[in-house]
């Protein structure tokens, strides 16, 4: 019977509701297809069980009319597998059985079939059953679309909120991890190893006293556009933006084994990226400033701090204090790093632009800190 | 059923284009039935009979479904001579049936 001619199905790919007929008798398959196509449905036909399952997995139909007896997998087996798979469980299945075959119907119910059709097939009955399941399917689909829409809207709100602090890429990752326990913004504080970067526009506060107020905001926006973009490019998390000072954390909230390298690249791009902005300021208003940066690594406490009215995702600890002190010491166009950071990045630093400052007693620290200076632009005293 | 008795089947007009292939497949089916009977392949005979039952009536050919049921039952019972009669009857029917469309 393998050489029985199989009628070519009509090309109705444009139609919305797609039915797959799995029927080993080609004459029966084309008859069923013809009945459904008359109702404006798009129909594919397959005569073999295994091929049907493969087809369904690659192109999920809206409804399946499934014969019980098939070469390869039986209709029951296909039904069971589809109903056990989350991606296909909701596809309505009409199982085609002999009218008097009660055991097959019971087996079909157990396999998860949604409805039954008897041979010989009556056109009116087929259409009525398919239409009924179609309505049900479309209602389910509409509800699912609404649910997904609400979920997308919710995630978009969260993404916008997170995007104030982290790069768009990190924000996406945070959203994709929502619902997983322990990640990423826990309500309880954590002590973790971080690399902290402080950047500041050296001497700018003093300059603002002589610059027109409306110009100050515009200039700060130009400056922050450059340095926040650099931070985001390397997936840093922005913890604080105050005045002309920016605090960026690495290795938080997600592990970054190359956190020190990311911090170094960020600092480099902050200073280099700000150079054309500064050149413009200098040309227009004779303004002389530059970005000074401090980077330190060590343990810190991460957590949400605040009150029910205002919360802030905050980083506290020695690494943060050290980075702040280093930034305060840095000249415009200069990066100061602690010894632990230097150990991680020294192979990447530009030759002839690195100088050890020895062990420096930083304010508020009992032990001296090894400090290295990297000149990234023509350094100027603060 | 008597040999060479004329039968007329009324088929829906919109299925007319399917009928030539349907009838061609039935003639192939008769050959397959004969081969299966010759080799006493009762499982295949049962499946073929079952298929005939389903497809015959669905197209409006009740006689095919009836013969199919006899083939299926005969295969389950291992009744070679009964099945041989059914195949002869089927062949006779297919060669003599008249089809009109409305």
Tab-separated table of C-alpha atoms in Angstrom:
chain	number	residue	atom	x	y	z
A	1	UNK	CA	0.000	0.000	0.000
A	2	UNK	CA	3.033	2.261	0.160
A	3	UNK	CA	2.674	3.229	-3.495
A	4	UNK	CA	-0.844	4.583	-3.052
A	5	UNK	CA	-0.972	8.045	-4.543
A	6	UNK	CA	-1.159	10.806	-1.961
A	7	UNK	CA	-3.131	13.860	-3.024
A	8	UNK	CA	-1.150	17.053	-2.776
A	9	UNK	CA	-2.613	19.368	-0.133
A	10	UNK	CA	-3.708	22.842	-1.103
A	11	UNK	CA	-1.405	25.699	-0.289
A	12	UNK	CA	-3.331	27.486	2.425
A	13	UNK	CA	-0.325	28.599	4.436
A	14	UNK	CA	-1.764	32.071	4.806
A	15	UNK	CA	-4.632	30.830	6.921
A	16	UNK	CA	-4.535	31.392	10.597
A	17	UNK	CA	-5.727	28.147	12.143
A	18	UNK	CA	-3.363	25.293	11.348
A	19	UNK	CA	-4.555	21.723	11.648
A	20	UNK	CA	-2.326	18.675	11.379
A	21	UNK	CA	-3.984	15.456	10.264
A	22	UNK	CA	-2.074	12.313	11.188
A	23	UNK	CA	-3.740	9.453	9.319
A	24	UNK	CA	-2.115	6.440	7.699
A	25	UNK	CA	-4.687	6.161	4.934
A	26	UNK	CA	-3.922	8.876	2.358
A	27	UNK	CA	-7.484	8.826	1.038
A	28	UNK	CA	-8.833	9.371	4.522
A	29	UNK	CA	-6.281	12.102	5.198
A	30	UNK	CA	-7.135	14.056	2.063
A	31	UNK	CA	-10.848	13.723	2.757
A	32	UNK	CA	-10.472	15.133	6.260
A	33	UNK	CA	-8.198	17.863	4.924
A	34	UNK	CA	-10.736	18.804	2.295
A	35	UNK	CA	-13.485	19.105	4.915
A	36	UNK	CA	-11.392	21.400	7.115
A	37	UNK	CA	-10.007	23.490	4.274
A	38	UNK	CA	-13.576	24.249	3.240
A	39	UNK	CA	-13.915	25.876	6.659
A	40	UNK	CA	-10.936	28.129	5.981
A	41	UNK	CA	-8.353	26.175	7.976
A	42	UNK	CA	-4.805	25.458	6.863
A	43	UNK	CA	-4.138	21.718	6.849
A	44	UNK	CA	-1.010	19.557	6.783
A	45	UNK	CA	-1.226	15.775	6.504
A	46	UNK	CA	1.225	13.139	7.688
A	47	UNK	CA	0.810	9.358	7.371
A	48	UNK	CA	3.373	8.080	9.871
A	49	UNK	CA	3.628	8.389	13.664
A	50	UNK	CA	7.308	9.190	14.180
A	51	UNK	CA	7.324	11.728	11.334
A	52	UNK	CA	4.237	13.344	12.847
A	53	UNK	CA	5.934	13.850	16.199
A	54	UNK	CA	9.010	15.367	14.552
A	55	UNK	CA	6.805	17.665	12.477
A	56	UNK	CA	4.807	18.811	15.510
A	57	UNK	CA	7.955	19.631	17.459
A	58	UNK	CA	9.335	21.761	14.629
A	59	UNK	CA	6.071	23.423	13.615
A	60	UNK	CA	3.460	23.408	16.352
A	61	UNK	CA	-0.065	23.214	14.880
A	62	UNK	CA	-3.179	24.724	16.451
A	63	UNK	CA	-5.029	21.394	16.467
A	64	UNK	CA	-4.272	17.758	15.643
A	65	UNK	CA	-6.623	15.171	14.194
A	66	UNK	CA	-4.902	11.935	15.132
A	67	UNK	CA	-5.657	8.404	13.970
A	68	UNK	CA	-5.058	5.659	16.525
A	69	UNK	CA	-3.480	3.080	14.249
A	70	UNK	CA	-0.374	4.397	12.546
A	71	UNK	CA	2.905	3.024	11.269
A	72	UNK	CA	5.600	3.799	13.864
A	73	UNK	CA	4.325	5.523	16.998
A	74	UNK	CA	0.632	4.928	17.617
A	75	UNK	CA	-1.865	7.727	18.071
A	76	UNK	CA	-1.963	6.983	21.817
A	77	UNK	CA	1.827	7.265	22.146
A	78	UNK	CA	1.910	10.543	20.206
A	79	UNK	CA	-0.916	11.902	22.346
A	80	UNK	CA	0.833	10.920	25.587
A	81	UNK	CA	4.124	12.488	24.511
A	82	UNK	CA	2.513	15.735	23.404
A	83	UNK	CA	0.488	16.083	26.586
A	84	UNK	CA	3.590	15.432	28.700
A	85	UNK	CA	5.537	18.206	26.966
A	86	UNK	CA	4.955	21.750	28.215
A	87	UNK	CA	5.425	23.171	24.717
A	88	UNK	CA	2.731	20.988	23.171
A	89	UNK	CA	0.448	20.059	26.077
A	90	UNK	CA	-2.184	22.630	25.162
A	91	UNK	CA	-2.591	21.594	21.518
A	92	UNK	CA	-6.123	20.187	21.217
A	93	UNK	CA	-6.104	16.594	19.945
A	94	UNK	CA	-9.046	14.888	18.269
A	95	UNK	CA	-8.452	11.142	18.339
A	96	UNK	CA	-9.992	9.151	15.504
A	97	UNK	CA	-11.300	5.751	16.625
A	98	UNK	CA	-13.850	3.197	15.506
A	99	UNK	CA	-17.302	4.064	16.859
A	100	UNK	CA	-17.743	0.826	18.811
A	101	UNK	CA	-14.170	0.715	20.043
A	102	UNK	CA	-14.760	1.662	23.693
A	103	UNK	CA	-11.367	0.387	24.943
A	104	UNK	CA	-9.618	2.713	22.473
A	105	UNK	CA	-11.656	5.662	23.726
A	106	UNK	CA	-10.760	4.880	27.329
A	107	UNK	CA	-7.115	4.549	26.342
A	108	UNK	CA	-7.442	7.848	24.467
A	109	UNK	CA	-8.857	9.620	27.530
A	110	UNK	CA	-5.968	8.282	29.580
A	111	UNK	CA	-3.526	9.514	26.930
A	112	UNK	CA	-5.037	13.020	27.218
A	113	UNK	CA	-7.101	13.296	24.026
A	114	UNK	CA	-9.421	16.310	24.029
A	115	UNK	CA	-12.137	14.812	21.822
A	116	UNK	CA	-12.969	11.825	19.654
A	117	UNK	CA	-14.134	11.248	16.152
A	118	UNK	CA	-15.548	8.034	14.752
A	119	UNK	CA	-14.960	6.370	11.421
A	120	UNK	CA	-16.739	6.607	9.081
A	121	UNK	CA	-16.175	10.299	9.491
A	122	UNK	CA	-19.157	12.571	9.055
A	123	UNK	CA	-18.159	15.991	7.773
A	124	UNK	CA	-20.592	17.886	10.002
A	125	UNK	CA	-19.361	16.106	13.098
A	126	UNK	CA	-15.696	16.738	12.259
A	127	UNK	CA	-16.331	20.433	11.678
A	128	UNK	CA	-18.416	20.805	14.846
A	129	UNK	CA	-15.753	19.177	17.025
A	130	UNK	CA	-12.872	21.081	15.459
A	131	UNK	CA	-14.699	24.400	15.700
A	132	UNK	CA	-15.515	23.798	19.336
A	133	UNK	CA	-11.896	23.009	20.158
A	134	UNK	CA	-10.773	25.950	18.052
A	135	UNK	CA	-12.854	28.328	20.153
A	136	UNK	CA	-11.409	26.825	23.301
A	137	UNK	CA	-7.897	26.989	21.896
A	138	UNK	CA	-8.284	30.618	20.851
A	139	UNK	CA	-9.614	31.563	24.260
A	140	UNK	CA	-6.632	29.860	25.864
A	141	UNK	CA	-4.295	31.599	23.443
A	142	UNK	CA	-5.849	34.983	24.162
A	143	UNK	CA	-5.535	34.446	27.914
A	144	UNK	CA	-1.942	33.321	27.464
A	145	UNK	CA	-1.199	36.400	25.338
A	146	UNK	CA	-2.694	38.631	28.038
A	147	UNK	CA	-0.674	36.885	30.724
A	148	UNK	CA	2.514	37.220	28.678
A	149	UNK	CA	1.726	40.861	27.958
A	150	UNK	CA	1.334	41.577	31.670
A	151	UNK	CA	4.558	39.711	32.395
A	152	UNK	CA	6.455	41.663	29.735
A	153	UNK	CA	5.072	44.935	31.100
A	154	UNK	CA	6.079	43.953	34.623
A	155	UNK	CA	9.577	43.014	33.498
A	156	UNK	CA	9.889	46.231	31.512
A	157	UNK	CA	9.061	48.225	34.630
A	158	UNK	CA	11.686	46.310	36.574
A	159	UNK	CA	14.175	46.647	33.736
A	160	UNK	CA	13.718	50.427	33.674
A	161	UNK	CA	14.214	50.565	37.435
A	162	UNK	CA	17.377	48.444	37.287
A	163	UNK	CA	18.719	50.304	34.285
A	164	UNK	CA	19.360	53.289	36.532
A	165	UNK	CA	22.035	51.250	38.253
A	166	UNK	CA	23.334	48.666	35.821
A	167	UNK	CA	24.045	48.218	32.135
A	168	UNK	CA	21.144	47.142	29.908
A	169	UNK	CA	22.867	43.748	29.534
A	170	UNK	CA	23.056	43.265	33.292
A	171	UNK	CA	19.473	44.448	33.678
A	172	UNK	CA	18.347	41.743	31.231
A	173	UNK	CA	20.259	39.134	33.191
A	174	UNK	CA	18.734	40.275	36.465
A	175	UNK	CA	15.253	40.045	34.941
A	176	UNK	CA	15.929	36.597	33.514
A	177	UNK	CA	17.013	35.482	36.989
A	178	UNK	CA	13.931	36.879	38.699
A	179	UNK	CA	12.218	34.210	40.712
A	180	UNK	CA	15.380	32.207	41.263
A	181	UNK	CA	16.263	32.073	44.889
A	182	UNK	CA	19.365	33.881	46.015
A	183	UNK	CA	19.765	36.051	42.927
A	184	UNK	CA	20.526	38.800	42.373
A	185	UNK	CA	19.308	41.532	44.758
A	186	UNK	CA	18.717	39.782	48.017
A	187	UNK	CA	16.789	41.464	50.751
A	188	UNK	CA	19.423	40.469	53.279
A	189	UNK	CA	22.917	41.905	53.131
A	190	UNK	CA	25.866	39.902	51.795
A	191	UNK	CA	29.589	40.196	52.346
A	192	UNK	CA	31.380	39.659	49.056
A	193	UNK	CA	34.638	40.495	47.338
A	194	UNK	CA	34.294	43.559	45.128
A	195	UNK	CA	36.313	45.968	43.036
A	196	UNK	CA	35.212	49.559	43.698
A	197	UNK	CA	35.850	52.429	41.298
A	198	UNK	CA	35.372	56.078	42.236
A	199	UNK	CA	35.522	58.746	39.541
A	200	UNK	CA	35.391	62.465	40.097
A	201	UNK	CA	35.773	65.585	38.023
A	202	UNK	CA	38.765	67.078	39.723
A	203	UNK	CA	38.350	70.686	40.864
A	204	UNK	CA	34.952	70.965	39.234
A	205	UNK	CA	33.092	71.974	42.400
A	206	UNK	CA	35.333	75.024	42.687
A	207	UNK	CA	34.828	75.794	38.983
A	208	UNK	CA	31.047	75.722	39.308
A	209	UNK	CA	31.244	78.869	41.416
A	210	UNK	CA	32.351	80.765	38.310
A	211	UNK	CA	30.191	79.000	35.685
A	212	UNK	CA	26.610	79.983	34.923
A	213	UNK	CA	24.167	77.665	36.699
A	214	UNK	CA	22.353	76.387	33.606
A	215	UNK	CA	25.666	75.545	31.971
A	216	UNK	CA	26.809	73.467	34.957
A	217	UNK	CA	23.986	70.952	34.559
A	218	UNK	CA	24.656	70.590	30.828
A	219	UNK	CA	28.355	70.047	31.450
A	220	UNK	CA	27.701	67.448	34.141
A	221	UNK	CA	25.360	65.632	31.803
A	222	UNK	CA	28.052	65.523	29.123
A	223	UNK	CA	30.548	64.202	31.660
A	224	UNK	CA	28.257	61.548	33.141
A	225	UNK	CA	27.179	60.398	29.680
A	226	UNK	CA	30.794	59.476	28.965
A	227	UNK	CA	31.681	57.842	32.254
A	228	UNK	CA	28.434	55.932	32.852
A	229	UNK	CA	28.614	54.574	29.308
A	230	UNK	CA	32.123	53.308	30.034
A	231	UNK	CA	30.887	51.670	33.261
A	232	UNK	CA	27.996	49.976	31.493
A	233	UNK	CA	30.224	48.811	28.655
A	234	UNK	CA	32.129	46.697	31.157
A	235	UNK	CA	29.048	45.664	33.150
A	236	UNK	CA	29.807	47.743	36.197
A	237	UNK	CA	27.020	48.464	38.668
A	238	UNK	CA	26.487	52.121	39.466
A	239	UNK	CA	25.862	52.483	43.183
A	240	UNK	CA	26.039	56.204	43.603
A	241	UNK	CA	26.005	59.340	41.524
A	242	UNK	CA	26.328	62.509	43.548
A	243	UNK	CA	27.613	65.893	42.455
A	244	UNK	CA	30.336	65.037	39.996
A	245	UNK	CA	31.311	61.794	41.752
A	246	UNK	CA	30.432	58.294	40.571
A	247	UNK	CA	30.820	54.978	42.424
A	248	UNK	CA	30.905	51.815	40.312
A	249	UNK	CA	31.128	48.246	41.660
A	250	UNK	CA	32.389	45.141	39.872
A	251	UNK	CA	31.867	41.496	40.801
A	252	UNK	CA	28.465	42.557	42.048
A	253	UNK	CA	25.626	41.567	41.827
A	254	UNK	CA	27.009	38.852	39.506
A	255	UNK	CA	30.411	37.214	39.794
A	256	UNK	CA	33.015	38.675	37.458
A	257	UNK	CA	36.299	36.782	37.776
A	258	UNK	CA	37.956	39.545	35.722
A	259	UNK	CA	36.468	42.338	37.849
A	260	UNK	CA	39.798	44.195	38.288
A	261	UNK	CA	40.454	44.125	34.540
A	262	UNK	CA	36.928	45.401	33.875
A	263	UNK	CA	37.503	48.234	36.354
A	264	UNK	CA	40.808	49.143	34.696
A	265	UNK	CA	39.241	49.174	31.207
A	266	UNK	CA	36.388	51.299	32.530
A	267	UNK	CA	38.799	53.835	34.055
A	268	UNK	CA	40.829	53.959	30.861
A	269	UNK	CA	37.727	54.582	28.725
A	270	UNK	CA	36.361	57.143	31.187
A	271	UNK	CA	39.479	59.278	30.981
A	272	UNK	CA	40.064	58.778	27.252
A	273	UNK	CA	36.382	59.251	26.429
A	274	UNK	CA	36.217	62.448	28.439
A	275	UNK	CA	39.234	63.990	26.647
A	276	UNK	CA	37.251	65.371	23.643
A	277	UNK	CA	34.558	66.748	25.978
A	278	UNK	CA	37.203	68.477	28.041
A	279	UNK	CA	38.894	69.831	24.912
A	280	UNK	CA	35.589	71.389	23.923
A	281	UNK	CA	35.068	72.919	27.385
A	282	UNK	CA	38.586	74.299	27.340
A	283	UNK	CA	38.115	75.779	23.872
A	284	UNK	CA	34.804	77.383	24.741
A	285	UNK	CA	35.368	78.539	28.275
A	286	UNK	CA	38.972	78.003	29.220
A	287	UNK	CA	37.924	75.371	31.720
A	288	UNK	CA	40.678	73.174	33.071
A	289	UNK	CA	39.695	69.965	34.821
A	290	UNK	CA	39.837	66.207	34.235
A	291	UNK	CA	38.672	62.887	35.580
A	292	UNK	CA	40.487	61.494	38.593
A	293	UNK	CA	39.868	57.860	39.458
A	294	UNK	CA	40.595	55.517	42.368
A	295	UNK	CA	40.200	51.725	42.253
A	296	UNK	CA	40.531	49.308	45.175
A	297	UNK	CA	39.485	45.734	45.849
A	298	UNK	CA	38.490	43.840	48.955
A	299	UNK	CA	35.495	42.677	50.889
A	300	UNK	CA	32.383	44.790	51.121
A	301	UNK	CA	28.840	44.510	52.346
A	302	UNK	CA	26.136	44.718	49.712
A	303	UNK	CA	22.536	45.313	50.587
A	304	UNK	CA	19.426	47.390	50.292
A	305	UNK	CA	19.604	50.210	52.783
A	306	UNK	CA	16.936	52.740	53.596
A	307	UNK	CA	13.395	53.009	54.828
A	308	UNK	CA	10.042	51.880	53.453
A	309	UNK	CA	9.947	55.272	51.699
A	310	UNK	CA	13.333	55.189	50.033
A	311	UNK	CA	15.664	52.279	49.429
A	312	UNK	CA	19.126	52.284	47.964
A	313	UNK	CA	21.213	49.368	46.753
A	314	UNK	CA	24.406	50.112	48.637
A	315	UNK	CA	27.980	48.945	48.913
A	316	UNK	CA	29.889	49.539	52.161
A	317	UNK	CA	33.364	48.489	53.213
A	318	UNK	CA	37.086	48.968	53.200
A	319	UNK	CA	37.448	48.596	49.416
A	320	UNK	CA	34.957	51.429	48.918
A	321	UNK	CA	36.677	53.696	51.455
A	322	UNK	CA	40.080	52.993	49.940
A	323	UNK	CA	38.858	53.690	46.402
A	324	UNK	CA	37.340	56.977	47.640
A	325	UNK	CA	40.609	58.029	49.294
A	326	UNK	CA	42.575	57.134	46.149
A	327	UNK	CA	40.210	59.170	43.993
A	328	UNK	CA	40.659	62.155	46.295
A	329	UNK	CA	44.431	61.869	45.877
A	330	UNK	CA	44.303	61.402	42.099
A	331	UNK	CA	45.171	64.238	39.782
A	332	UNK	CA	43.021	65.066	36.760
A	333	UNK	CA	43.669	62.400	34.122
A	334	UNK	CA	45.210	60.064	36.678
A	335	UNK	CA	44.181	56.674	37.994
A	336	UNK	CA	45.340	55.455	41.409
A	337	UNK	CA	44.952	51.776	42.246
A	338	UNK	CA	45.557	49.773	45.367
A	339	UNK	CA	48.226	47.063	45.438
A	340	UNK	CA	45.693	44.224	45.141
A	341	UNK	CA	44.223	45.758	42.007
A	342	UNK	CA	47.662	46.474	40.562
A	343	UNK	CA	48.597	42.797	40.968
A	344	UNK	CA	45.655	41.839	38.774
A	345	UNK	CA	46.141	44.383	35.989
A	346	UNK	CA	49.838	45.292	35.839
A	347	UNK	CA	50.364	43.250	32.667
A	348	UNK	CA	47.837	45.436	30.860
A	349	UNK	CA	49.151	48.841	31.911
A	350	UNK	CA	50.848	51.169	29.402
A	351	UNK	CA	54.613	51.116	29.700
A	352	UNK	CA	56.184	54.264	31.092
A	353	UNK	CA	52.974	55.575	32.557
A	354	UNK	CA	52.920	53.641	35.810
A	355	UNK	CA	54.604	54.760	38.974
A	356	UNK	CA	54.597	53.300	42.460
A	357	UNK	CA	53.664	55.741	45.195
A	358	UNK	CA	54.918	53.310	47.817
A	359	UNK	CA	52.898	52.425	50.892
A	360	UNK	CA	50.553	55.284	51.600
A	361	UNK	CA	48.803	55.935	54.908
A	362	UNK	CA	45.248	56.651	53.834
A	363	UNK	CA	42.945	58.569	56.096
A	364	UNK	CA	40.850	56.266	58.250
A	365	UNK	CA	43.036	53.220	57.651
A	366	UNK	CA	45.363	51.812	60.280
A	367	UNK	CA	47.721	50.122	57.804
A	368	UNK	CA	49.539	51.740	54.903
A	369	UNK	CA	48.243	50.814	51.430
A	370	UNK	CA	50.499	50.140	48.435
A	371	UNK	CA	49.425	52.625	45.769
A	372	UNK	CA	50.232	52.790	42.045
A	373	UNK	CA	49.574	55.745	39.803
A	374	UNK	CA	48.707	55.373	36.110
A	375	UNK	CA	48.783	58.513	34.036
A	376	UNK	CA	46.084	58.229	31.370
A	377	UNK	CA	45.945	61.847	30.255
A	378	UNK	CA	48.225	64.766	30.847
A	379	UNK	CA	47.911	64.788	34.616
A	380	UNK	CA	47.268	68.108	36.280
A	381	UNK	CA	47.313	68.949	39.969
A	382	UNK	CA	43.906	69.296	41.574
B	1	UNK	CA	-24.044	-9.833	-3.326
B	2	UNK	CA	-24.351	-11.239	-6.814
B	3	UNK	CA	-21.504	-11.035	-9.254
B	4	UNK	CA	-21.551	-8.132	-11.735
B	5	UNK	CA	-24.498	-6.587	-9.989
B	6	UNK	CA	-24.552	-2.864	-10.799
B	7	UNK	CA	-24.131	-0.483	-7.879
B	8	UNK	CA	-24.548	3.249	-7.840
B	9	UNK	CA	-22.940	5.446	-5.281
B	10	UNK	CA	-23.754	9.104	-4.819
B	11	UNK	CA	-20.748	11.218	-3.903
B	12	UNK	CA	-20.658	14.872	-2.912
B	13	UNK	CA	-19.860	17.081	-5.868
B	14	UNK	CA	-16.958	18.785	-4.110
B	15	UNK	CA	-15.195	15.428	-3.693
B	16	UNK	CA	-15.367	14.603	-7.408
B	17	UNK	CA	-11.748	15.478	-8.069
B	18	UNK	CA	-10.637	13.052	-5.328
B	19	UNK	CA	-12.509	10.042	-6.679
B	20	UNK	CA	-10.164	8.974	-9.531
B	21	UNK	CA	-7.272	8.643	-7.072
B	22	UNK	CA	-9.558	7.014	-4.500
B	23	UNK	CA	-10.658	4.366	-7.008
B	24	UNK	CA	-7.111	3.814	-8.225
B	25	UNK	CA	-6.026	3.244	-4.621
B	26	UNK	CA	-8.851	0.727	-4.137
B	27	UNK	CA	-7.638	-1.294	-7.128
B	28	UNK	CA	-4.123	-1.292	-5.631
B	29	UNK	CA	-5.668	-2.311	-2.334
B	30	UNK	CA	-7.273	-5.375	-3.983
B	31	UNK	CA	-3.871	-6.461	-5.238
B	32	UNK	CA	-2.359	-5.956	-1.795
B	33	UNK	CA	-5.174	-8.031	-0.264
B	34	UNK	CA	-4.479	-10.856	-2.715
B	35	UNK	CA	-0.757	-10.849	-1.958
B	36	UNK	CA	-1.420	-10.804	1.794
B	37	UNK	CA	-3.881	-13.693	1.478
B	38	UNK	CA	-1.449	-15.712	-0.623
B	39	UNK	CA	1.153	-15.391	2.109
B	40	UNK	CA	-1.463	-15.888	4.856
B	41	UNK	CA	-0.477	-12.569	6.400
B	42	UNK	CA	-3.568	-12.202	8.599
B	43	UNK	CA	-2.246	-9.209	10.473
B	44	UNK	CA	-1.909	-7.232	7.264
B	45	UNK	CA	-5.306	-8.483	6.128
B	46	UNK	CA	-6.796	-7.303	9.402
B	47	UNK	CA	-5.219	-3.869	9.008
B	48	UNK	CA	-6.357	-3.588	5.390
B	49	UNK	CA	-9.889	-4.608	6.333
B	50	UNK	CA	-9.895	-2.080	9.165
B	51	UNK	CA	-8.750	0.661	6.825
B	52	UNK	CA	-11.423	-0.239	4.247
B	53	UNK	CA	-14.058	0.041	6.966
B	54	UNK	CA	-12.946	3.541	7.820
B	55	UNK	CA	-12.425	5.008	4.396
B	56	UNK	CA	-15.330	3.422	2.448
B	57	UNK	CA	-18.250	4.956	4.299
B	58	UNK	CA	-16.414	8.247	4.746
B	59	UNK	CA	-16.458	8.701	0.957
B	60	UNK	CA	-19.979	7.330	0.662
B	61	UNK	CA	-19.063	3.764	-0.385
B	62	UNK	CA	-20.863	1.731	2.261
B	63	UNK	CA	-20.183	-1.510	0.453
B	64	UNK	CA	-16.431	-1.052	0.841
B	65	UNK	CA	-16.864	-0.621	4.595
B	66	UNK	CA	-19.005	-3.729	4.792
B	67	UNK	CA	-16.505	-5.834	2.851
B	68	UNK	CA	-13.715	-4.341	4.967
B	69	UNK	CA	-15.478	-5.483	8.152
B	70	UNK	CA	-15.786	-9.005	6.755
B	71	UNK	CA	-12.083	-9.018	5.823
B	72	UNK	CA	-11.135	-7.767	9.292
B	73	UNK	CA	-13.318	-10.366	11.042
B	74	UNK	CA	-12.082	-13.095	8.676
B	75	UNK	CA	-8.475	-12.179	9.377
B	76	UNK	CA	-9.042	-12.366	13.135
B	77	UNK	CA	-10.681	-15.786	12.646
B	78	UNK	CA	-7.989	-16.985	10.190
B	79	UNK	CA	-10.700	-17.683	7.600
B	80	UNK	CA	-8.799	-17.830	4.287
B	81	UNK	CA	-11.702	-18.923	2.125
B	82	UNK	CA	-13.995	-16.308	3.615
B	83	UNK	CA	-11.437	-13.605	2.905
B	84	UNK	CA	-10.924	-14.904	-0.635
B	85	UNK	CA	-14.657	-14.483	-1.248
B	86	UNK	CA	-14.532	-10.978	0.160
B	87	UNK	CA	-11.654	-10.025	-2.137
B	88	UNK	CA	-13.519	-11.394	-5.144
B	89	UNK	CA	-16.604	-9.463	-4.123
B	90	UNK	CA	-14.540	-6.326	-3.593
B	91	UNK	CA	-12.932	-6.642	-7.002
B	92	UNK	CA	-16.306	-7.157	-8.616
B	93	UNK	CA	-17.753	-4.181	-6.811
B	94	UNK	CA	-14.915	-1.813	-7.743
B	95	UNK	CA	-15.057	-2.776	-11.395
B	96	UNK	CA	-18.806	-2.320	-11.636
B	97	UNK	CA	-19.712	0.513	-9.325
B	98	UNK	CA	-21.304	3.557	-10.919
B	99	UNK	CA	-20.633	6.931	-9.368
B	100	UNK	CA	-22.788	9.988	-9.637
B	101	UNK	CA	-22.103	13.369	-8.076
B	102	UNK	CA	-24.490	15.798	-6.476
